[in-house]
PDB file of C-alpha atoms in Angstrom:
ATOM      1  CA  UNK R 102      53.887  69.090 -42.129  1.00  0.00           C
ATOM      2  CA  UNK R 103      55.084  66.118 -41.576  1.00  0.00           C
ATOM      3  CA  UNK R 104      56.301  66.580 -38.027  1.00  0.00           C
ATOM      4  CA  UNK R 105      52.774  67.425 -37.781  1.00  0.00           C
ATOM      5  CA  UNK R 106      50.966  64.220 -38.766  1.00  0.00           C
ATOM      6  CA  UNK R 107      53.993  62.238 -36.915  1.00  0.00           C
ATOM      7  CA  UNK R 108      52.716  63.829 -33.927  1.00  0.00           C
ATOM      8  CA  UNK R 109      48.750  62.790 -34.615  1.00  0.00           C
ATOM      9  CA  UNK R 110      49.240  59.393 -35.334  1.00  0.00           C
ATOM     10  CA  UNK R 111      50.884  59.279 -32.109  1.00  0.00           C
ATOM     11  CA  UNK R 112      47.906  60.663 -30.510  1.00  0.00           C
ATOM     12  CA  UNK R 113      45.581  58.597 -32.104  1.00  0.00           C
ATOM     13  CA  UNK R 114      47.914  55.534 -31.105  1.00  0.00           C
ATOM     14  CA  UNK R 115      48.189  56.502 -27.681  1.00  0.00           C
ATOM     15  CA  UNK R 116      44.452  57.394 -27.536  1.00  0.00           C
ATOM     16  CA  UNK R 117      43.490  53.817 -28.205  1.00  0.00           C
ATOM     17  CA  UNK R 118      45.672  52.455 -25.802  1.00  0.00           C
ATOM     18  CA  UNK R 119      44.514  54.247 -23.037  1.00  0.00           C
ATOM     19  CA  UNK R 120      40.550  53.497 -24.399  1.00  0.00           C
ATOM     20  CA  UNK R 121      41.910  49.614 -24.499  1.00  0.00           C
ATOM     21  CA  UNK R 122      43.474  49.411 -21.294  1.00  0.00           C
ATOM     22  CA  UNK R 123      40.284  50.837 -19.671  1.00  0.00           C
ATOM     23  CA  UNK R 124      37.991  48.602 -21.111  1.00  0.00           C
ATOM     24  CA  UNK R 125      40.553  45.746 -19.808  1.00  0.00           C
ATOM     25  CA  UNK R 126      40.836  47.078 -16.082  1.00  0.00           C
ATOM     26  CA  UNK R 127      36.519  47.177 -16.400  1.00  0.00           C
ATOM     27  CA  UNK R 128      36.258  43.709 -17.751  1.00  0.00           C
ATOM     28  CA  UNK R 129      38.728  42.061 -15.511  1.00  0.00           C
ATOM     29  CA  UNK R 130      36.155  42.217 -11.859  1.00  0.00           C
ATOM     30  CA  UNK R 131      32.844  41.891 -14.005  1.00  0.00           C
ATOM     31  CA  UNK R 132      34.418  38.416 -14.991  1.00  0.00           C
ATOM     32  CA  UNK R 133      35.313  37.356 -11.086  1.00  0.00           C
ATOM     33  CA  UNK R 134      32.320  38.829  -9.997  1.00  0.00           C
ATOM     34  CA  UNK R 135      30.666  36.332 -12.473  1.00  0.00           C
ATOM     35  CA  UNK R 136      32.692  33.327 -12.882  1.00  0.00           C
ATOM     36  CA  UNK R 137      30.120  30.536 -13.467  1.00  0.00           C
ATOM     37  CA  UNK R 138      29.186  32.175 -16.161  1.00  0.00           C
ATOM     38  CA  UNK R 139      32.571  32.867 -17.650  1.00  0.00           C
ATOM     39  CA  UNK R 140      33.561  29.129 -16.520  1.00  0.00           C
ATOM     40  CA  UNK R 141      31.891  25.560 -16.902  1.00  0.00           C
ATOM     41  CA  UNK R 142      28.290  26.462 -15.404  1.00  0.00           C
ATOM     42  CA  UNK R 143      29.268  23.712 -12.702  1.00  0.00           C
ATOM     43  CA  UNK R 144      30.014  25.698  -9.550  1.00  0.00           C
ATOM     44  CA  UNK R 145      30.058  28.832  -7.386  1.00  0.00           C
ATOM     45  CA  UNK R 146      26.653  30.125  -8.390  1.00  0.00           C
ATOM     46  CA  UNK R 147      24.962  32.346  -5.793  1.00  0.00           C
ATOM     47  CA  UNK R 148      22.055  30.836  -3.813  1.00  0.00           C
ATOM     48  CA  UNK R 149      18.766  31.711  -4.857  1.00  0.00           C
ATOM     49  CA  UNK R 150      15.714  32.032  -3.053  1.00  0.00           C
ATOM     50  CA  UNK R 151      14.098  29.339  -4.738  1.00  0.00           C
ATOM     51  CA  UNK R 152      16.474  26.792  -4.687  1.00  0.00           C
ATOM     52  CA  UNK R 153      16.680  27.932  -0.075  1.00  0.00           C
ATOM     53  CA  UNK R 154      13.182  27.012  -0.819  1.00  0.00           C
ATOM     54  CA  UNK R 155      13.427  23.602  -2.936  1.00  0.00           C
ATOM     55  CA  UNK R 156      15.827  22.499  -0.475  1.00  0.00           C
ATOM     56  CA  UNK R 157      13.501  23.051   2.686  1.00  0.00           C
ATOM     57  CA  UNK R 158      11.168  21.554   1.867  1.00  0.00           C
ATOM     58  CA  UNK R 159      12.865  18.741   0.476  1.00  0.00           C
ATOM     59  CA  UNK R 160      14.118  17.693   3.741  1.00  0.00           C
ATOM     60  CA  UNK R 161      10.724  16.619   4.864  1.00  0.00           C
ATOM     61  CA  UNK R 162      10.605  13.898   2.312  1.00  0.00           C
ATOM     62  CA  UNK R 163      14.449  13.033   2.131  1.00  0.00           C
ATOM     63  CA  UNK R 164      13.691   9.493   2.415  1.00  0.00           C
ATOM     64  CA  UNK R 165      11.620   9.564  -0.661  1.00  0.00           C
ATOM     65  CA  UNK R 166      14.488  11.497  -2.476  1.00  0.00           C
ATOM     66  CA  UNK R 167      16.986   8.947  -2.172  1.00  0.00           C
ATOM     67  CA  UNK R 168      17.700   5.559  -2.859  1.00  0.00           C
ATOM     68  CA  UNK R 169      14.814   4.373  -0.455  1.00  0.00           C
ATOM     69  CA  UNK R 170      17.013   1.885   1.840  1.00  0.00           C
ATOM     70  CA  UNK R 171      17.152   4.065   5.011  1.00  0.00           C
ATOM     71  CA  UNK R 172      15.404   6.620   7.136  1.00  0.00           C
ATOM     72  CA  UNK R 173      11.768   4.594   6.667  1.00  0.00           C
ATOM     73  CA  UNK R 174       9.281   4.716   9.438  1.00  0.00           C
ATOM     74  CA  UNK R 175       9.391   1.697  11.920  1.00  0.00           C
ATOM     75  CA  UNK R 176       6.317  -0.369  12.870  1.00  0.00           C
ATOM     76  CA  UNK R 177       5.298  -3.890  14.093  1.00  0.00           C
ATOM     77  CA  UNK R 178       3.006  -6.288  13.103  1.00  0.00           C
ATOM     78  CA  UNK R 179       0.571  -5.680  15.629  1.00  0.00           C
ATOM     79  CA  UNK R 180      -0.093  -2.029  14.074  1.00  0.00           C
ATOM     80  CA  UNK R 181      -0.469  -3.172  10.802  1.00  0.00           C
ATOM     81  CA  UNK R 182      -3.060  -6.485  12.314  1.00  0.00           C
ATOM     82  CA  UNK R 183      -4.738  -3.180  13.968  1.00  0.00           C
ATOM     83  CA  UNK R 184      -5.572  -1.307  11.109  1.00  0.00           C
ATOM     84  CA  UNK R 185      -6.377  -4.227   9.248  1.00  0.00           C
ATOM     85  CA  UNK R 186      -9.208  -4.775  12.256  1.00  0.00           C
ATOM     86  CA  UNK R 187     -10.483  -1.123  11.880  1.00  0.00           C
ATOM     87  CA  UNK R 188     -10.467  -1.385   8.705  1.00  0.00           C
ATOM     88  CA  UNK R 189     -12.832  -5.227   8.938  1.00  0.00           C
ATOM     89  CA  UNK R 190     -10.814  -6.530   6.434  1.00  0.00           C
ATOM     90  CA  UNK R 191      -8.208  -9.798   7.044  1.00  0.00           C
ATOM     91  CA  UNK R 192      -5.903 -11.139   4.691  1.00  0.00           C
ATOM     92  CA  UNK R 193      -6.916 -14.098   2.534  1.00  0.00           C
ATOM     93  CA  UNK R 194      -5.404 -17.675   2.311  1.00  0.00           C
ATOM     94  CA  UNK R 195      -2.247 -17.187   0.036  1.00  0.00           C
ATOM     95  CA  UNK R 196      -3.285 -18.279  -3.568  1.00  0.00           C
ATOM     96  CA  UNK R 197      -1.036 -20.592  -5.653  1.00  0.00           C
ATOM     97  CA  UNK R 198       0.466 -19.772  -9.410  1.00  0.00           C
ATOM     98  CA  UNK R 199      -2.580 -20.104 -12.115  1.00  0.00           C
ATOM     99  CA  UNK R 200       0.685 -21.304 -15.069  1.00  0.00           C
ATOM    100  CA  UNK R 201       4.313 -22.115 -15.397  1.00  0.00           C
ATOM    101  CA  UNK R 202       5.716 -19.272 -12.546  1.00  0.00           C
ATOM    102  CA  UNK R 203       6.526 -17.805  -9.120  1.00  0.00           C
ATOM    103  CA  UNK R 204       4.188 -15.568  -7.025  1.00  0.00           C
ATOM    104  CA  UNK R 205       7.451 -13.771  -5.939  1.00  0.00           C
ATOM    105  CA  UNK R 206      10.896 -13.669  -6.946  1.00  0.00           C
ATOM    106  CA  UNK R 207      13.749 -12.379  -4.338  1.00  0.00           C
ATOM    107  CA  UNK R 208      16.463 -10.198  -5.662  1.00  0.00           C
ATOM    108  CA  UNK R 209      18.417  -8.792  -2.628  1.00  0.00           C
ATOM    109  CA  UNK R 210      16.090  -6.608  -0.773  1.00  0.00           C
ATOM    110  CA  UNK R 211      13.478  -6.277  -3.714  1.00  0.00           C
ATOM    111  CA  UNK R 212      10.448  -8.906  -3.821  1.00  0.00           C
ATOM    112  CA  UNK R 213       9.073  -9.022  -7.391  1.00  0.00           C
ATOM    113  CA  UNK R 214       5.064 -10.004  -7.146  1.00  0.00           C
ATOM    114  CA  UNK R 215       3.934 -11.699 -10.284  1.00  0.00           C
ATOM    115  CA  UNK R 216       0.311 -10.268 -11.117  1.00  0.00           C
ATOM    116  CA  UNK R 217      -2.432 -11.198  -8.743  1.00  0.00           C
ATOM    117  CA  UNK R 218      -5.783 -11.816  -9.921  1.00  0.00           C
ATOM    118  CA  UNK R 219      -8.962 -10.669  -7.736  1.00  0.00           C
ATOM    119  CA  UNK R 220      -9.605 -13.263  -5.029  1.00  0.00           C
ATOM    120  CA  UNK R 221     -12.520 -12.805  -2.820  1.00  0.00           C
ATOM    121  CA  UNK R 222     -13.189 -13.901   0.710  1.00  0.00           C
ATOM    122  CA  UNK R 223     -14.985 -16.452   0.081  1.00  0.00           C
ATOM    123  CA  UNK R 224     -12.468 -17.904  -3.325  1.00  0.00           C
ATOM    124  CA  UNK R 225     -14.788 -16.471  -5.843  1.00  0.00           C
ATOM    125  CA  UNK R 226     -12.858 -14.370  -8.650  1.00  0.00           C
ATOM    126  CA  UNK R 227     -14.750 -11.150  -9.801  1.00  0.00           C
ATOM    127  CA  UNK R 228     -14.714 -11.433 -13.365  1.00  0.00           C
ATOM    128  CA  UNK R 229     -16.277  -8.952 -16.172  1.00  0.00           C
ATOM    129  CA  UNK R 230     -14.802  -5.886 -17.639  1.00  0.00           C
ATOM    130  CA  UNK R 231     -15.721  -1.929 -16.489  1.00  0.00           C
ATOM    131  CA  UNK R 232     -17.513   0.196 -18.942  1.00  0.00           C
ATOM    132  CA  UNK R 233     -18.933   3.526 -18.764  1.00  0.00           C
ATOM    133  CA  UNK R 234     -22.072   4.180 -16.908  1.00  0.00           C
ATOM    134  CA  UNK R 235     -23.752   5.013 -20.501  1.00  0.00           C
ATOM    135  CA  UNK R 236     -22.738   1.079 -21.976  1.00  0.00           C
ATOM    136  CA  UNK R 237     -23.681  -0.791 -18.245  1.00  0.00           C
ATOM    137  CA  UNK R 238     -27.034   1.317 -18.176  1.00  0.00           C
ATOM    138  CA  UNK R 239     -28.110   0.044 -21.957  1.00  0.00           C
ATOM    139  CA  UNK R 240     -26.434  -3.260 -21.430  1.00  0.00           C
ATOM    140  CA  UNK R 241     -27.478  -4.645 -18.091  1.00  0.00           C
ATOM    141  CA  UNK R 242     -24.929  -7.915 -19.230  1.00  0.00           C
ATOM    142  CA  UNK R 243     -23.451  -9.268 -16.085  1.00  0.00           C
ATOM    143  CA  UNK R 244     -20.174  -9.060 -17.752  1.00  0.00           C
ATOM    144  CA  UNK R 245     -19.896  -4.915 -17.695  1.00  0.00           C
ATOM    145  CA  UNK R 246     -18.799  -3.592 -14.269  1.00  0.00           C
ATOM    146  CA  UNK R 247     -18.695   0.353 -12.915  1.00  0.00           C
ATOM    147  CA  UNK R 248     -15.927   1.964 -11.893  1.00  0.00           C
ATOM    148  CA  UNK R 249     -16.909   1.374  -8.390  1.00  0.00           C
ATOM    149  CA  UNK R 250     -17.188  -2.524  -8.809  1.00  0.00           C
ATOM    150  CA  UNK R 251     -13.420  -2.480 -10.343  1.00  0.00           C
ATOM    151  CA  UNK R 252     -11.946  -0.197  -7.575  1.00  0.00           C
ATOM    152  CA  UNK R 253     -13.309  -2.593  -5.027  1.00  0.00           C
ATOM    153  CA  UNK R 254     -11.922  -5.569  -7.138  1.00  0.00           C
ATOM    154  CA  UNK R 255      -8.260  -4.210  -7.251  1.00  0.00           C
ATOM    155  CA  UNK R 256      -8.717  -3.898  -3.292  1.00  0.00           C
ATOM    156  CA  UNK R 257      -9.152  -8.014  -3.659  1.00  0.00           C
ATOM    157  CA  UNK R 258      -5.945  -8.016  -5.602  1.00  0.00           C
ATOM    158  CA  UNK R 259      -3.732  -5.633  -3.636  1.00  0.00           C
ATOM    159  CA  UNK R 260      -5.008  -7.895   0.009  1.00  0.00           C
ATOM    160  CA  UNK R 261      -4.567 -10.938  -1.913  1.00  0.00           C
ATOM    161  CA  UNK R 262      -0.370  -9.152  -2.777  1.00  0.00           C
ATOM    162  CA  UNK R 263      -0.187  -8.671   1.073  1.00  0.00           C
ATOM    163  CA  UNK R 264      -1.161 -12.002   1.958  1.00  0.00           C
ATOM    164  CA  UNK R 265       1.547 -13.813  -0.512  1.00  0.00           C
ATOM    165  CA  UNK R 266       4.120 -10.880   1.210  1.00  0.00           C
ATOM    166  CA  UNK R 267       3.062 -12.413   4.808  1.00  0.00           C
ATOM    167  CA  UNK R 268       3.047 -15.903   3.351  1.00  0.00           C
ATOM    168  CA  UNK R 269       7.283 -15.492   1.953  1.00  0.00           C
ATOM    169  CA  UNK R 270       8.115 -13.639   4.711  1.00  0.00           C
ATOM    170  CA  UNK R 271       7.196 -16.285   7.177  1.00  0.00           C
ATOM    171  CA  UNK R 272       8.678 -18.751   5.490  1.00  0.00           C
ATOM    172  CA  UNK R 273      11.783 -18.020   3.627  1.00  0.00           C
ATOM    173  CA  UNK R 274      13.303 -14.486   5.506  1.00  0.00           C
ATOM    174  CA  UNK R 275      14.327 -14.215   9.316  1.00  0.00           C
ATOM    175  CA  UNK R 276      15.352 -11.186  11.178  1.00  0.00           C
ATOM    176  CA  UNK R 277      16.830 -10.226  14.431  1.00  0.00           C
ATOM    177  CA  UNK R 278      14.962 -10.662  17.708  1.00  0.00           C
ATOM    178  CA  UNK R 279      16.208  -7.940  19.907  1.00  0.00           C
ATOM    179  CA  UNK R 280      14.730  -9.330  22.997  1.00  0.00           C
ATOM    180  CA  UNK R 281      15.924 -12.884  22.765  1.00  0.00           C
ATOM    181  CA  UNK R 282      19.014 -11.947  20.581  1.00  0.00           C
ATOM    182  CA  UNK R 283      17.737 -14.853  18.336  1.00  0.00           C
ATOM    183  CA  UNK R 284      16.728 -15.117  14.977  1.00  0.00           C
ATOM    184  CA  UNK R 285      12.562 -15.098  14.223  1.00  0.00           C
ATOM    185  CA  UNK R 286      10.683 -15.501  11.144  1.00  0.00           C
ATOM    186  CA  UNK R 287       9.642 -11.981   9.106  1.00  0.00           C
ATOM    187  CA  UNK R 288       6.345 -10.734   8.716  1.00  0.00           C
ATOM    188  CA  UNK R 289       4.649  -7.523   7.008  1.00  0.00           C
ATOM    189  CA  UNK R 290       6.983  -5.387   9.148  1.00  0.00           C
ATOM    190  CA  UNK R 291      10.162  -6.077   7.587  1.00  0.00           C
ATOM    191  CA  UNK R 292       8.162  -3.953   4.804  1.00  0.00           C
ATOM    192  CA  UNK R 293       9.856  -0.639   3.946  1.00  0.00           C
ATOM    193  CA  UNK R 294       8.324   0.629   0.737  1.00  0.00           C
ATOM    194  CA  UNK R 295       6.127  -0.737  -1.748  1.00  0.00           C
ATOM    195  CA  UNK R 296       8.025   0.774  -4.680  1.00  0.00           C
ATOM    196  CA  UNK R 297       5.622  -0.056  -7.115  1.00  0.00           C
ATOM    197  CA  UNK R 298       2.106  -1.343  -8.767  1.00  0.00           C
ATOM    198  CA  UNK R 299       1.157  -2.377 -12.201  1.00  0.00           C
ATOM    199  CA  UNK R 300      -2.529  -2.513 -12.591  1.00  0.00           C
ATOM    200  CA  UNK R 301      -4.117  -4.087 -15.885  1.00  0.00           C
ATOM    201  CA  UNK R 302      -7.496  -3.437 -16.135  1.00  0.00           C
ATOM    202  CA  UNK R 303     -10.311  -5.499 -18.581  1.00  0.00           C
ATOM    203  CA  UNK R 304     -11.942  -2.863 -20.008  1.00  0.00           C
ATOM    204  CA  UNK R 305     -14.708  -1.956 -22.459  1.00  0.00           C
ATOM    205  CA  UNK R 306     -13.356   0.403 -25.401  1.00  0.00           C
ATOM    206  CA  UNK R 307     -14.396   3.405 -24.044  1.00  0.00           C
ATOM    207  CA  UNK R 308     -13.527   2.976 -20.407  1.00  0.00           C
ATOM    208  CA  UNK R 309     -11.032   5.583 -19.875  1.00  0.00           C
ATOM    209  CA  UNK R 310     -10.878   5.341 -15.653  1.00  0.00           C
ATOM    210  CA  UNK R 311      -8.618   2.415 -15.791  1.00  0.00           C
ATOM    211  CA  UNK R 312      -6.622   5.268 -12.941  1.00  0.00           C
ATOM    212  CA  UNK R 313      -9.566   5.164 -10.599  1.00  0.00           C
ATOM    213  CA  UNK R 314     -10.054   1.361 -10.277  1.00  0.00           C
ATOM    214  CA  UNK R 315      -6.094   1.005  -9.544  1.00  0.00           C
ATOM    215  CA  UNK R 316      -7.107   3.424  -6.773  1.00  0.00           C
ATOM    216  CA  UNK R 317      -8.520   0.382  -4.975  1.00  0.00           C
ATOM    217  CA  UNK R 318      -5.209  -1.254  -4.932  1.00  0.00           C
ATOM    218  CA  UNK R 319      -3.071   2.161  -3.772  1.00  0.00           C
ATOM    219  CA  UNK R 320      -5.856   2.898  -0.918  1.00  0.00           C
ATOM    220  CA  UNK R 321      -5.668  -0.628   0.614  1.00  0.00           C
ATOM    221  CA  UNK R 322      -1.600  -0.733   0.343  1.00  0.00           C
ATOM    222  CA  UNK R 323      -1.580   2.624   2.153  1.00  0.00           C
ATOM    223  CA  UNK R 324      -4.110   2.095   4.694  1.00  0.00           C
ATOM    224  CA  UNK R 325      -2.931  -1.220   5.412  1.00  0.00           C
ATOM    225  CA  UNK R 326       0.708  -0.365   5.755  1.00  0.00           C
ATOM    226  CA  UNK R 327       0.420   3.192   6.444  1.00  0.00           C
ATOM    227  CA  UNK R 328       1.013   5.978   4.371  1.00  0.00           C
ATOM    228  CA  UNK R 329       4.629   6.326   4.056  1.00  0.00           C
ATOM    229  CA  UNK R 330       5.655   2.717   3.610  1.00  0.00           C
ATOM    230  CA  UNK R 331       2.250   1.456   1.053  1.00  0.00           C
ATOM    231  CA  UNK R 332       0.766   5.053  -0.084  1.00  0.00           C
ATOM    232  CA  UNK R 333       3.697   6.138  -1.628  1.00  0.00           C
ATOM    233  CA  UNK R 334       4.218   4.182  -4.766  1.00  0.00           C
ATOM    234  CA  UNK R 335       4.677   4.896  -8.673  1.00  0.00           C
ATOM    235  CA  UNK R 336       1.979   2.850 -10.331  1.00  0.00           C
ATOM    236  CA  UNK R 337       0.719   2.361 -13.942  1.00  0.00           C
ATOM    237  CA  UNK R 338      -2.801   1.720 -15.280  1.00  0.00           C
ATOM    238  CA  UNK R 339      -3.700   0.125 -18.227  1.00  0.00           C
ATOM    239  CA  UNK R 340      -6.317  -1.525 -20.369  1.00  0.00           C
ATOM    240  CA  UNK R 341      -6.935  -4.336 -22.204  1.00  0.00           C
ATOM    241  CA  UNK R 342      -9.527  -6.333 -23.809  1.00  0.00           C
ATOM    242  CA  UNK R 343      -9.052  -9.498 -22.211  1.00  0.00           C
ATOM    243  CA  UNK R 344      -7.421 -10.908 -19.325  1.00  0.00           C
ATOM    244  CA  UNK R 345      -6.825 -14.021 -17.951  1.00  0.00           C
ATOM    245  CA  UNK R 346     -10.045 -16.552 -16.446  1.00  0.00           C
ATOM    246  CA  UNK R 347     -12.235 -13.392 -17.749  1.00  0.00           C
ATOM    247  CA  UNK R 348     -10.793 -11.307 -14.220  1.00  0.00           C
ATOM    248  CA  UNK R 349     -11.572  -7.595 -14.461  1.00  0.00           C
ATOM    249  CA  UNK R 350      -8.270  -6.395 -12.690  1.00  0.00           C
ATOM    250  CA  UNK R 351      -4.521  -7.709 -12.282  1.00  0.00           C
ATOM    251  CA  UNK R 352      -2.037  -6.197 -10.255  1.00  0.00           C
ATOM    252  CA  UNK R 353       1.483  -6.524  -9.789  1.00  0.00           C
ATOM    253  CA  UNK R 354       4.266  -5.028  -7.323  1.00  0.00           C
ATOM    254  CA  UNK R 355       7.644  -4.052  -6.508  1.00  0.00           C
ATOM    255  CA  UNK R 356       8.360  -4.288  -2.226  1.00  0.00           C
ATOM    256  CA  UNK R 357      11.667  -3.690  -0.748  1.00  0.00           C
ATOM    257  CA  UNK R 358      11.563  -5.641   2.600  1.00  0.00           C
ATOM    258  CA  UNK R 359      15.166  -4.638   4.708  1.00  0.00           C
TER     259      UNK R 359
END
């Protein structure tokens, strides 16, 4: 008898090692056939068809992707002076600073534009603050303006941006002259991206299409400039009760020039 349960323990013992060394031999190529999920997560997983995807059409817009210092569109000054003429428009005079500060503040290739108030043509400032259409049609004030009248107000301010650009760039940046090997004075074509607008917008308390005036300002910079280099921009919109000289719209910016 007990020969007899000497000899089934052993069989039970060697029973589970054989079960044990199975399951090993099975585990062992699930885990190599798998090992970013075994591992750190940071490597070797297998390509999806999404991500094939994601990184096609990425490539279209690489220069958008990265740091935004190479692989910009080249143009001249005469294309931009062209589109300005289709578009009849012409840059103002440049403006001076309304308080203790700069227009525009160089830091390596980044120009920072102080906010520009709504100049136009003829050195009138549009002043007043948008409302909705229900407050301007049972308030015909002067002082309440559409959404319309603001988007054409932050075109003032984003021409009157372009003109201090020209203005600095003549005057305090020079660049190469590959025909003369010389040194010339800058212009709007040493533009490479406007990297960003800041639009403040005088507005009645419930005037919520602060978006759609700025608009005027994001149209003009990528009309003017062309899509790639002015269009292109992150931007913010918001309101406030009161702005400077009673102005309806300020806008600021962030160029890199190269």
């Amino acid at each position: 008898t007990s020969a007899m349960m000497l000899l089934l323990r052993a069989a039970v013992i060697i029973t589970t090692i054989v079960k044990a060394t199975t399951a090993f031999h099975n585990y062992i190529p699930a885990m190599t056939n798998h090992p970013t999920a075994l591992r750190d997560g940071s490597h070797n997983h297998p390509p999806s068809s999404s991500t094939s995807k994601r990184a096609e059409s990425s490539s279209h817009y690489e220069h958008e992707l990265r740091d935004g210092s190479h692989n910009h569109p080249v143009q001249t000054i005469e294309a931009i002076q062209s589109r300005l003429v289709a578009l009849n428009l012409a840059l103002p005079p440049p403006g001076a600073p309304k308080a203790n500060y700069q227009l525009i503040h160089r830091d390596g290739d980044l120009l920072y534009l102080s906010g520009h108030l709504p100049f136009k043509p003829d050195g009138d400032l549009v002043v007043g603050a948008c409302a909705p259409s229900h407050v301007i049609e049972g308030d015909e004030s002067p002082k309440w303006l559409s959404t319309e009248q603001g988007y054409v107000a932050a075109q003032h301010c984003a021409l009157n941006l372009l003109s201090t650009l020209q203005s600095y760039l003549s005057t305090h940046v020079t660049t190469t002259n590959a025909a003369s090997d010389g040194r010339q004075q800058a212009d709007l074509s040493q533009i490479v991206k406007i990297v960003k607008i800041f639009g403040i917008v005088r507005s009645h308390d419930d005037f919520t299409e602060q978006h759609l005036v700025m608009n005027g300002a994001s149209d003009i910079l990528g009309q003017v400039l062309g899509e790639d280099v002015g269009g292109c921009h992150a931007r913010s919109a918001i309101g406030t009760n009161s702005l400077p000289l009673g102005i309806c719209v300020e806008v600021e910016m962030i160029a890199r020039i190269q």
